[in-house]
XYZ file of C-alpha atoms in Angstrom:
673
model
C -30.914 6.463 1.856
C -30.585 2.726 1.791
C -30.330 0.754 5.000
C -28.610 -2.541 5.379
C -28.810 -5.697 7.444
C -25.882 -5.368 9.785
C -25.215 -6.215 13.394
C -21.765 -5.163 14.560
C -20.737 -2.020 16.320
C -17.080 -1.243 16.049
C -16.951 1.563 18.529
C -15.289 1.839 21.891
C -17.574 1.432 24.864
C -20.611 -0.065 23.122
C -20.377 -3.603 24.430
C -23.791 -5.123 24.705
C -25.507 -2.500 22.584
C -28.255 -3.921 20.407
C -28.192 -2.367 16.983
C -29.971 -3.384 13.825
C -29.420 -1.806 10.454
C -31.622 -3.208 7.738
C -31.386 -3.016 4.006
C -33.252 -4.506 1.156
C -29.910 -4.882 -0.604
C -28.398 -7.318 1.910
C -31.329 -8.655 3.888
C -32.223 -12.211 2.998
C -29.223 -12.608 0.695
C -27.673 -15.264 2.896
C -24.323 -13.526 2.496
C -24.368 -11.564 5.773
C -23.961 -14.006 8.633
C -24.025 -13.677 12.386
C -21.268 -11.763 14.081
C -19.319 -14.428 15.940
C -15.915 -15.648 16.952
C -14.054 -18.054 19.222
C -14.130 -17.553 22.987
C -11.068 -16.481 24.940
C -11.290 -18.165 28.342
C -9.713 -15.456 30.480
C -9.374 -17.404 33.722
C -8.662 -20.863 32.305
C -5.505 -22.488 33.718
C -2.810 -23.921 31.524
C -4.009 -27.403 30.446
C -2.264 -30.255 32.209
C -1.567 -32.036 28.923
C -0.179 -30.059 26.002
C 0.045 -31.089 22.350
C 1.812 -29.716 19.310
C 1.763 -29.812 15.514
C 3.452 -32.826 13.846
C 6.012 -30.577 12.124
C 7.115 -29.294 15.553
C 7.062 -32.743 17.141
C 9.592 -33.857 14.525
C 11.915 -31.014 15.504
C 11.569 -31.973 19.176
C 12.460 -35.593 18.403
C 15.472 -34.401 16.416
C 16.669 -32.321 19.381
C 16.248 -29.051 17.459
C 13.399 -27.702 19.587
C 12.492 -27.942 23.291
C 9.347 -29.881 24.270
C 6.074 -27.987 24.028
C 5.807 -27.865 27.832
C 8.953 -25.725 27.901
C 7.911 -23.501 25.023
C 4.495 -22.370 26.232
C 4.133 -19.693 28.914
C 2.746 -20.355 32.367
C -0.029 -17.894 31.526
C -1.194 -19.370 28.237
C -4.177 -17.953 26.418
C -6.843 -20.665 26.157
C -9.167 -20.348 23.174
C -12.388 -22.255 22.695
C -12.659 -22.613 18.890
C -15.711 -21.201 17.172
C -17.305 -24.551 16.310
C -14.965 -27.477 16.866
C -11.476 -28.550 17.815
C -9.305 -28.373 14.740
C -6.679 -30.477 13.020
C -3.102 -29.536 12.295
C -1.646 -28.897 8.867
C -2.122 -27.136 5.578
C -1.186 -23.870 3.875
C -3.446 -20.833 3.799
C -3.245 -19.371 0.284
C -3.954 -15.692 -0.388
C -2.740 -12.858 -2.621
C -0.712 -9.662 -2.199
C 0.396 -6.972 -4.654
C 4.018 -6.289 -3.771
C 6.358 -4.669 -1.231
C 3.939 -1.781 -0.710
C 1.287 -4.219 0.542
C 2.873 -4.834 3.930
C -0.386 -4.210 5.761
C -1.645 -7.438 4.188
C 0.726 -9.414 6.390
C 0.644 -7.015 9.346
C -2.996 -7.853 9.901
C -2.323 -11.600 9.985
C 0.363 -10.989 12.623
C -1.916 -9.040 14.984
C -1.530 -11.487 17.870
C 1.333 -9.243 19.008
C -0.939 -6.376 20.116
C -0.952 -5.557 23.855
C -4.746 -5.905 24.038
C -7.430 -6.731 21.489
C -11.202 -6.544 21.022
C -13.887 -9.201 20.966
C -15.736 -10.248 17.807
C -18.015 -7.211 17.989
C -15.095 -4.820 18.152
C -16.492 -3.300 21.353
C -15.193 -5.210 24.388
C -11.546 -5.217 25.449
C -9.920 -8.640 25.524
C -6.507 -10.023 26.549
C -3.806 -10.525 23.939
C -0.081 -10.289 24.756
C -1.125 -8.980 28.144
C -3.272 -11.302 30.207
C -4.844 -8.499 32.269
C -4.890 -4.748 32.868
C -6.229 -2.272 35.375
C -6.706 1.486 35.614
C -6.352 3.452 38.840
C -9.500 5.201 40.112
C -8.087 8.604 39.172
C -7.187 7.406 35.654
C -3.546 8.425 35.988
C -2.010 4.933 36.058
C -2.645 1.937 33.788
C -1.006 -1.367 34.749
C -0.410 -4.203 32.276
C 0.215 -7.791 33.361
C 2.321 -9.706 30.852
C 2.086 -13.450 30.355
C 4.623 -15.094 32.643
C 6.970 -17.352 30.730
C 6.168 -15.842 27.338
C 8.931 -16.346 24.768
C 9.937 -14.821 21.468
C 9.895 -17.018 18.353
C 13.612 -17.771 18.842
C 12.975 -19.058 22.372
C 14.301 -16.031 24.273
C 12.189 -14.797 27.220
C 9.840 -11.872 26.683
C 9.740 -9.700 29.828
C 9.153 -6.149 30.995
C 12.756 -5.445 30.010
C 11.724 -5.627 26.354
C 9.205 -2.858 27.020
C 11.695 -0.679 28.886
C 14.248 -1.251 26.120
C 11.806 0.160 23.592
C 10.891 3.140 25.781
C 14.417 4.076 26.884
C 16.570 3.048 23.911
C 14.302 3.255 20.860
C 11.422 5.632 21.535
C 13.710 8.186 23.227
C 16.163 8.120 20.299
C 15.167 10.928 17.930
C 17.173 9.362 15.090
C 14.728 6.451 15.223
C 11.549 8.201 16.398
C 11.557 11.844 15.278
C 7.978 12.482 16.414
C 6.543 11.202 19.693
C 3.359 9.143 19.781
C 0.449 11.433 20.721
C -1.197 8.443 22.451
C 1.593 8.461 25.066
C 0.433 11.837 26.333
C -2.652 12.813 28.303
C -3.987 16.207 27.279
C -0.631 16.906 25.656
C 1.475 15.975 28.708
C 3.855 13.028 28.064
C 3.496 9.922 30.185
C 6.076 7.519 31.611
C 6.610 3.774 31.349
C 7.621 2.059 34.604
C 8.795 -1.506 35.224
C 7.013 -2.956 38.266
C 8.510 -6.444 37.960
C 9.515 -8.829 35.162
C 5.891 -9.430 34.206
C 4.318 -6.065 35.017
C 4.489 -2.677 33.281
C 2.790 0.541 34.359
C 2.061 3.757 32.473
C 1.852 6.906 34.571
C 0.331 10.221 33.457
C 0.051 13.654 35.050
C -3.604 13.913 34.081
C -6.387 11.307 33.948
C -6.218 9.002 30.925
C -9.291 6.794 30.997
C -9.044 6.223 27.249
C -5.600 4.597 27.357
C -6.627 0.888 27.596
C -8.810 1.274 24.491
C -5.864 2.786 22.628
C -3.736 -0.222 23.633
C -6.183 -2.379 21.670
C -6.699 0.031 18.781
C -4.685 0.507 15.616
C -2.735 3.297 17.279
C 0.956 4.042 17.779
C 0.747 2.285 21.149
C -1.673 -0.499 20.257
C -0.596 -1.614 16.802
C 1.912 -4.249 17.899
C 5.518 -4.909 16.907
C 4.891 -6.116 13.363
C 2.537 -3.267 12.465
C 4.578 -0.471 14.050
C 8.178 -1.559 13.511
C 8.002 -2.108 9.750
C 8.118 0.283 6.808
C 10.584 2.552 8.589
C 8.648 2.907 11.847
C 9.857 2.331 15.406
C 6.691 2.662 17.475
C 4.715 0.035 19.483
C 5.606 -0.411 23.165
C 8.176 -3.195 23.188
C 10.918 -4.734 21.043
C 13.252 -7.767 21.268
C 16.091 -6.276 23.317
C 18.235 -9.406 23.098
C 18.281 -9.128 19.305
C 18.111 -5.403 18.494
C 20.316 -3.869 21.204
C 23.482 -4.774 19.294
C 22.445 -2.490 16.411
C 22.413 0.692 18.543
C 25.319 3.138 19.087
C 24.657 2.865 22.798
C 25.937 -0.719 22.749
C 28.173 -0.945 19.668
C 30.733 1.647 18.458
C 29.314 3.909 15.757
C 32.212 3.084 13.443
C 31.366 -0.609 13.668
C 27.668 0.014 13.052
C 28.446 2.222 10.056
C 30.682 -0.452 8.557
C 28.003 -3.099 9.116
C 25.384 -0.866 7.521
C 27.469 -0.189 4.425
C 28.362 -3.846 4.070
C 24.635 -4.601 4.066
C 23.957 -1.933 1.437
C 22.709 0.887 3.699
C 24.024 4.412 4.113
C 24.046 4.574 7.903
C 23.170 2.701 11.079
C 19.626 4.130 11.234
C 18.723 2.750 7.812
C 20.235 -0.598 8.768
C 18.326 -0.640 12.045
C 15.061 0.035 10.222
C 15.814 -3.027 8.092
C 16.776 -5.449 10.856
C 13.732 -4.415 12.910
C 11.311 -4.922 9.993
C 9.603 -8.327 10.156
C 8.570 -8.106 6.487
C 12.210 -8.120 5.341
C 14.361 -9.699 8.066
C 13.576 -13.357 8.694
C 15.924 -13.422 11.700
C 13.835 -10.921 13.665
C 12.000 -12.605 16.572
C 8.224 -12.240 16.761
C 5.396 -13.008 19.209
C 2.756 -13.669 16.557
C 1.148 -16.955 15.549
C 3.381 -17.273 12.488
C 6.871 -16.016 11.663
C 8.188 -14.865 8.314
C 10.391 -17.349 6.419
C 10.288 -15.741 2.952
C 10.218 -11.907 2.726
C 7.744 -9.583 1.093
C 10.088 -8.566 -1.738
C 9.733 -11.957 -3.470
C 7.118 -13.715 -5.578
C 5.935 -15.703 -2.567
C 5.643 -14.064 0.850
C 5.611 -16.994 3.277
C 4.905 -17.285 7.001
C 5.385 -20.433 9.086
C 4.047 -21.385 12.498
C 5.783 -19.889 15.538
C 6.880 -22.775 17.820
C 6.537 -20.494 20.870
C 3.104 -19.009 20.157
C 1.314 -18.439 23.453
C -2.196 -19.823 22.740
C -3.768 -23.291 22.986
C -7.236 -24.702 22.390
C -9.373 -26.219 25.144
C -7.732 -29.623 24.621
C -4.244 -28.221 25.120
C -3.256 -28.197 21.450
C -0.857 -25.369 20.718
C -2.162 -23.019 18.056
C -2.178 -22.196 15.201
C -3.653 -25.228 13.476
C -2.483 -24.092 10.011
C 1.214 -24.660 9.300
C 1.884 -21.903 6.768
C 0.517 -18.759 5.170
C 1.543 -18.316 1.538
C 0.833 -15.024 -0.215
C 1.350 -15.075 -3.974
C 2.322 -11.899 -5.794
C -0.337 -10.466 -8.092
C 0.268 -7.691 -10.598
C -2.674 -5.629 -9.323
C -6.010 -5.934 -7.477
C -7.774 -7.061 -10.658
C -5.539 -10.147 -10.823
C -6.325 -10.876 -7.165
C -10.027 -10.852 -8.012
C -9.585 -13.140 -11.000
C -7.614 -15.644 -8.944
C -10.195 -15.528 -6.172
C -12.961 -16.255 -8.677
C -10.899 -19.196 -9.961
C -10.699 -20.661 -6.437
C -6.959 -20.136 -5.993
C -7.261 -18.649 -2.482
C -8.410 -20.165 0.794
C -9.376 -16.888 2.469
C -9.173 -13.527 0.751
C -10.887 -10.299 1.719
C -8.206 -7.829 0.727
C -8.695 -6.266 -2.740
C -11.930 -8.175 -3.399
C -14.178 -5.845 -5.399
C -17.813 -5.437 -4.340
C -18.620 -4.681 -7.977
C -17.698 -8.276 -8.841
C -20.215 -9.709 -6.392
C -22.464 -11.209 -9.111
C -19.619 -13.134 -10.754
C -18.216 -14.150 -7.373
C -21.574 -15.634 -6.434
C -21.951 -17.282 -9.828
C -18.649 -19.145 -9.432
C -19.052 -20.310 -5.824
C -19.945 -23.916 -6.629
C -17.497 -24.365 -9.482
C -14.538 -22.940 -7.557
C -15.569 -24.443 -4.185
C -15.745 -21.315 -2.069
C -18.359 -19.288 -0.200
C -18.870 -15.530 -0.363
C -19.438 -13.604 2.874
C -20.378 -9.934 3.208
C -19.248 -7.911 6.218
C -20.839 -4.428 6.032
C -18.944 -1.602 7.681
C -19.955 1.296 9.895
C -17.572 3.915 8.516
C -19.213 6.706 6.584
C -17.095 6.619 3.440
C -15.388 3.706 1.719
C -13.982 6.363 -0.609
C -12.946 9.860 0.471
C -11.245 12.772 -1.252
C -8.670 14.306 1.109
C -7.451 17.802 0.119
C -3.913 18.352 1.432
C -4.187 21.488 3.546
C -0.430 22.095 3.563
C 0.265 21.490 -0.119
C 2.995 23.960 -1.148
C 4.284 22.913 -4.582
C 1.832 25.271 -6.312
C 0.906 28.323 -4.263
C -2.410 28.986 -6.028
C -3.529 25.355 -5.669
C -2.442 25.299 -2.027
C -4.390 28.476 -1.254
C -7.510 27.004 -2.854
C -7.238 23.706 -0.992
C -7.074 25.660 2.276
C -10.220 27.589 1.330
C -13.271 25.971 2.899
C -15.605 27.266 0.195
C -13.451 25.671 -2.500
C -13.612 22.323 -0.678
C -17.369 22.674 -0.205
C -17.830 23.454 -3.889
C -15.894 20.342 -4.896
C -18.069 18.301 -2.524
C -21.309 19.733 -3.951
C -20.101 19.041 -7.495
C -20.089 15.239 -7.059
C -22.990 12.974 -8.070
C -22.724 10.338 -5.344
C -25.832 8.488 -6.462
C -24.196 7.739 -9.791
C -21.037 6.563 -8.036
C -23.083 4.301 -5.777
C -24.900 2.660 -8.688
C -21.737 2.250 -10.754
C -19.289 0.971 -8.147
C -21.331 -0.172 -5.133
C -24.150 -1.915 -7.065
C -26.450 0.577 -5.373
C -25.752 -1.079 -2.001
C -23.811 1.742 -0.370
C -24.990 4.947 1.279
C -23.989 8.204 -0.440
C -23.051 11.037 1.868
C -20.468 12.606 4.113
C -17.743 10.985 6.198
C -19.693 10.543 9.464
C -20.113 7.058 10.982
C -23.368 5.128 11.067
C -26.249 6.973 12.724
C -26.649 4.212 15.326
C -23.219 4.763 16.864
C -22.819 6.925 19.985
C -20.108 9.049 18.334
C -22.313 9.960 15.356
C -23.388 13.632 15.256
C -26.748 12.617 13.760
C -28.164 11.632 10.409
C -28.665 15.202 9.243
C -24.874 15.539 8.997
C -24.711 12.804 6.351
C -26.159 15.185 3.776
C -24.286 18.318 4.890
C -22.270 19.586 1.881
C -22.692 16.067 0.449
C -25.530 16.391 -2.066
C -25.219 17.039 -5.796
C -25.861 20.776 -6.191
C -23.851 22.126 -9.158
C -25.575 25.510 -9.120
C -24.664 26.074 -5.479
C -21.109 24.894 -6.143
C -20.794 27.365 -8.998
C -21.892 30.236 -6.756
C -19.264 29.290 -4.156
C -16.525 29.153 -6.784
C -17.555 32.507 -8.249
C -17.506 33.939 -4.743
C -13.846 33.111 -4.134
C -12.658 34.784 -7.333
C -12.795 31.821 -9.726
C -15.335 33.587 -11.895
C -13.405 33.711 -15.184
C -13.606 30.827 -17.647
C -11.974 29.801 -20.930
C -13.793 28.950 -24.149
C -14.501 25.398 -22.990
C -16.071 26.589 -19.756
C -13.201 25.730 -17.417
C -12.289 28.160 -14.676
C -9.080 30.178 -14.816
C -6.487 30.566 -12.109
C -6.549 33.799 -10.144
C -2.777 34.305 -10.306
C -1.913 33.928 -14.001
C -5.168 33.509 -15.932
C -4.334 30.015 -17.138
C -6.745 27.085 -16.860
C -7.046 25.841 -13.293
C -6.207 22.116 -13.054
C -6.211 20.018 -9.918
C -4.995 16.481 -9.470
C -6.507 13.449 -7.731
C -3.833 10.969 -6.603
C -4.887 7.317 -6.571
C -2.725 4.482 -5.289
C -2.783 0.967 -6.718
C -4.228 -0.372 -3.559
C -7.248 -1.827 -1.784
C -9.956 -0.827 -4.242
C -9.649 -1.911 -7.843
C -12.208 0.732 -8.847
C -10.668 3.821 -7.242
C -9.141 4.996 -10.557
C -12.538 4.666 -12.259
C -14.281 6.444 -9.375
C -11.836 9.329 -9.715
C -12.399 9.539 -13.468
C -16.154 9.753 -12.923
C -15.649 12.594 -10.422
C -13.526 14.404 -13.014
C -16.528 14.289 -15.335
C -18.818 15.587 -12.573
C -16.532 18.538 -11.918
C -16.642 19.610 -15.565
C -20.188 20.818 -14.802
C -18.782 23.326 -12.296
C -15.896 24.394 -14.508
C -13.155 22.517 -12.662
C -10.588 20.673 -14.783
C -8.997 17.733 -12.994
C -6.600 14.902 -13.760
C -6.307 11.460 -12.204
C -2.813 10.269 -11.385
C -2.552 6.541 -10.612
C 0.646 5.376 -8.947
C 2.185 2.395 -7.187
C 1.113 2.071 -3.571
C 4.553 2.766 -2.021
C 4.969 5.938 -4.075
C 1.445 7.049 -3.156
C 2.312 6.657 0.541
C 5.621 8.490 0.170
C 3.934 11.445 -1.501
C 0.982 11.396 0.901
C 3.222 11.475 3.956
C 5.215 14.411 2.584
C 2.139 16.492 1.637
C 2.820 16.219 -2.103
C -0.675 15.170 -3.194
C -3.154 17.880 -4.054
C -6.134 15.634 -3.376
C -5.711 12.025 -2.258
C -8.373 9.372 -2.799
C -8.490 6.949 0.139
C -10.958 5.553 2.689
C -11.967 6.476 6.223
C -12.319 2.889 7.437
C -11.648 2.814 11.176
C -12.969 6.296 11.908
C -16.261 4.877 13.166
C -14.228 4.573 16.371
C -12.771 8.057 16.224
C -10.233 7.802 19.029
C -8.890 4.440 17.882
C -8.072 5.620 14.354
C -8.414 9.398 13.970
C -5.926 9.986 11.142
C -8.660 10.234 8.479
C -10.667 12.764 10.476
C -7.944 14.996 11.931
C -4.215 15.255 11.127
C -2.949 13.994 14.486
C -0.950 10.909 13.468
C 2.720 11.789 12.788
C 3.202 8.788 10.481
C 0.078 8.901 8.360
C -1.772 12.209 8.225
C -3.089 12.531 4.672
C -4.782 15.843 5.504
C -1.535 17.496 6.657
C 1.643 15.921 7.962
C 2.933 19.349 8.978
C -0.030 19.833 11.306
C 0.242 16.255 12.564
C 3.892 16.735 13.533
C 2.926 19.884 15.434
C 0.104 18.099 17.255
C 2.116 14.979 18.120
C 5.139 16.962 19.347
C 3.011 19.433 21.308
C 4.348 22.272 19.183
C 8.022 21.276 19.095
C 7.921 20.278 15.406
C 5.807 20.997 12.367
C 3.587 24.032 12.016
C 0.518 25.174 13.912
C -2.668 25.384 11.835
C -3.824 28.894 11.025
C -7.413 27.656 10.775
C -9.150 28.321 14.130
C -11.537 25.407 13.502
C -8.629 22.976 13.181
C -7.174 24.330 16.410
C -10.543 23.900 18.108
C -10.745 20.306 16.921
C -7.204 19.657 18.203
C -8.157 21.054 21.609
C -11.200 18.787 21.758
C -9.110 15.768 20.768
C -6.579 16.397 23.527
C -9.294 16.924 26.131
C -10.957 13.592 25.288
C -8.097 11.559 26.761
C -9.067 12.458 30.323
C -12.827 12.266 29.841
C -15.102 9.428 30.855
C -16.935 7.542 28.136
C -20.183 9.534 27.966
C -18.351 12.850 27.718
C -15.939 11.399 25.136
C -18.897 10.521 22.936
C -20.130 14.120 23.052
C -16.648 15.385 22.232
C -16.461 13.029 19.248
C -19.793 14.315 17.954
C -18.502 17.874 17.994
C -15.283 16.884 16.216
C -17.359 15.204 13.510
C -19.516 18.312 13.120
C -16.426 20.449 12.631
C -14.873 17.978 10.177
C -18.000 17.858 8.017
C -18.529 21.617 8.121
C -14.918 22.161 7.050
C -14.882 19.289 4.503
C -11.386 18.150 5.478
C -12.498 14.865 3.990
C -15.019 14.843 1.128
C -17.072 11.690 1.619
C -18.447 9.768 -1.356
C -20.195 6.466 -0.523
C -19.914 4.195 2.508
C -21.677 2.039 5.103
C -21.109 -1.011 2.891
C -18.911 -4.125 2.620
C -16.750 -2.509 -0.071
C -13.661 -2.054 2.103
C -12.377 -5.571 2.879
C -15.921 -6.696 3.629
C -16.276 -9.104 0.712
C -14.713 -12.407 1.758
C -13.992 -15.416 -0.450
C -13.535 -18.494 1.782
C -12.648 -22.025 0.698
C -15.242 -24.686 1.473
C -12.429 -26.660 3.145
C -11.712 -24.000 5.764
C -13.465 -24.472 9.117
C -14.146 -22.313 12.201
C -14.625 -19.267 9.973
C -17.102 -16.691 11.276
C -20.287 -15.997 9.359
C -19.470 -12.369 9.847
C -16.453 -10.448 11.136
C -15.872 -6.829 12.098
C -13.979 -4.881 9.449
C -13.149 -1.756 11.443
C -9.468 -0.880 11.422
C -9.003 -1.893 15.062
C -10.550 -5.318 14.346
C -7.612 -5.989 11.985
C -9.490 -8.262 9.604
C -8.733 -11.087 8.963
C -7.151 -11.406 12.430
C -10.420 -10.382 14.100
C -11.743 -13.804 13.045
C -8.830 -15.492 14.880
C -7.242 -17.469 12.043
C -5.067 -19.330 14.542
C -8.140 -21.518 15.219
C -9.066 -22.027 11.552
C -8.296 -25.446 10.093
C -8.699 -27.429 6.897
C -11.088 -30.346 6.617
C -9.446 -33.619 5.624
């Protein structure tokens, strides 16, 4: 097993932990820098003198925008830039691959999360909320909003926007069919209470010590407006009441809403509401992020422009962000993104950059005037095969996918060392899905090899044992129901990894040795998501990035997320609704894992870690996710950064809750003259 030079822990409750992972592959390369970031000065007062970008000053002089003193909240967030005070101006250039790549922009807009994490991904920090507190019994969490905060259109943002979401959106089953499991403690739903215009409280019947961490995680309560109210979702904890209330039957006659929807090209008011509340498509929608959308995602150029009411300033009182615009240029596929990055056409690009192209990226640094950074991750598998446990389109295939010995045989039939050499340059760690051994939620290094070594003979015995003991002339196993050749399908989306299709094809060749015929089906990202979220894939190839902090992003360990459970959306709906929707798992081990997950909400940190370890043991034993290779920079950990861009961290956290690139605080980046 290779070890790497890494220094970030992206796991809840590990602030201050000293961890060193070393690897001959990365150590001394000069590509892995120090984990660092700007400093949020929690108690700093609003600066007496405030300044603004020249493009905003022009609007003020023209009478089209109030002075900066009137736009910034009383409780501003003061940020000490990483290295120096920046200069205004410029356009941040990067690439995206189409309407299915909304997460590309969501991450840049992550300033709208209730809370966030520090550069290490371990310590809670203010964001939209300036402060928070938990009652001694854990049953009440209070959030203090920034007084005077305004939406991007200048309207006040208050506790009423939170109550509007809870009462009018979240409680409307046409908009939110499945409740957020994070809004329940041990399965019992909580309540949102308005204390005053700048204070919100969450009350639970049982202790919920985990809740503040979830408010900063990539969860259905912590993801923020842009992340959780796009692509047909209506989660998060707040919404612009002054703008969206008019689109609800509660406030406008249904006949009028239906007519408006049809005039806009939608079938009903719900579809229309999903459009007007989606920041990626509707430029009129107010936001709280550093930039606002001015050209939508369904164009050749997806463009964001500075938000005149953004709530942060630097230590000299200059309103952030420094950069005027973010311009994402459409690329046909991830390969084109890589070629453009190598040519120096981007200012900061980590998304879609292929670790396998590291040699050519390094070779072209000087010519194309950029620097390559590596940010190794702590998640166990950059690539994972997820069997869909509730696949029903082919009964025989579905029965096999639900059979633990079939899943174990598939896992034992994969040569991970070959995958590592071919697609990770030998820099990854082959093995199961568990997080890095150094993390407190890890069940221990011995679980990295469990069912995750190349043992074709053992795999063959397992397959024979479940009745797949007949083969055709070419050595492929026959179905038990009709005697025809058994064929399974690996679904790959055109998405974050340019090499996923090739990885899948190599696995197909590995499986020939155990008599399993398989096909690789590559599809556009949006279609892949649609099929994944309706349990139509047999086996989905994806990642488990984010699971190194199990409770902050559990969807790739257990099917508990009602909007993204690749393992089983039927089980996820049952879990999230506390049995009101979906279907209960028949597998007693899945039920045991669900019980452990619910119990963790009321546990203190040390006990939560032990619970997480047991969940990981169950997940590996059951092979709900078949890990391939991980613990590397392959998943958004290869950054190409223009030499002109300043205040960029030598290393950033790439865990899902760190929201790279936002974890590096791009609002304080700036271009050298």
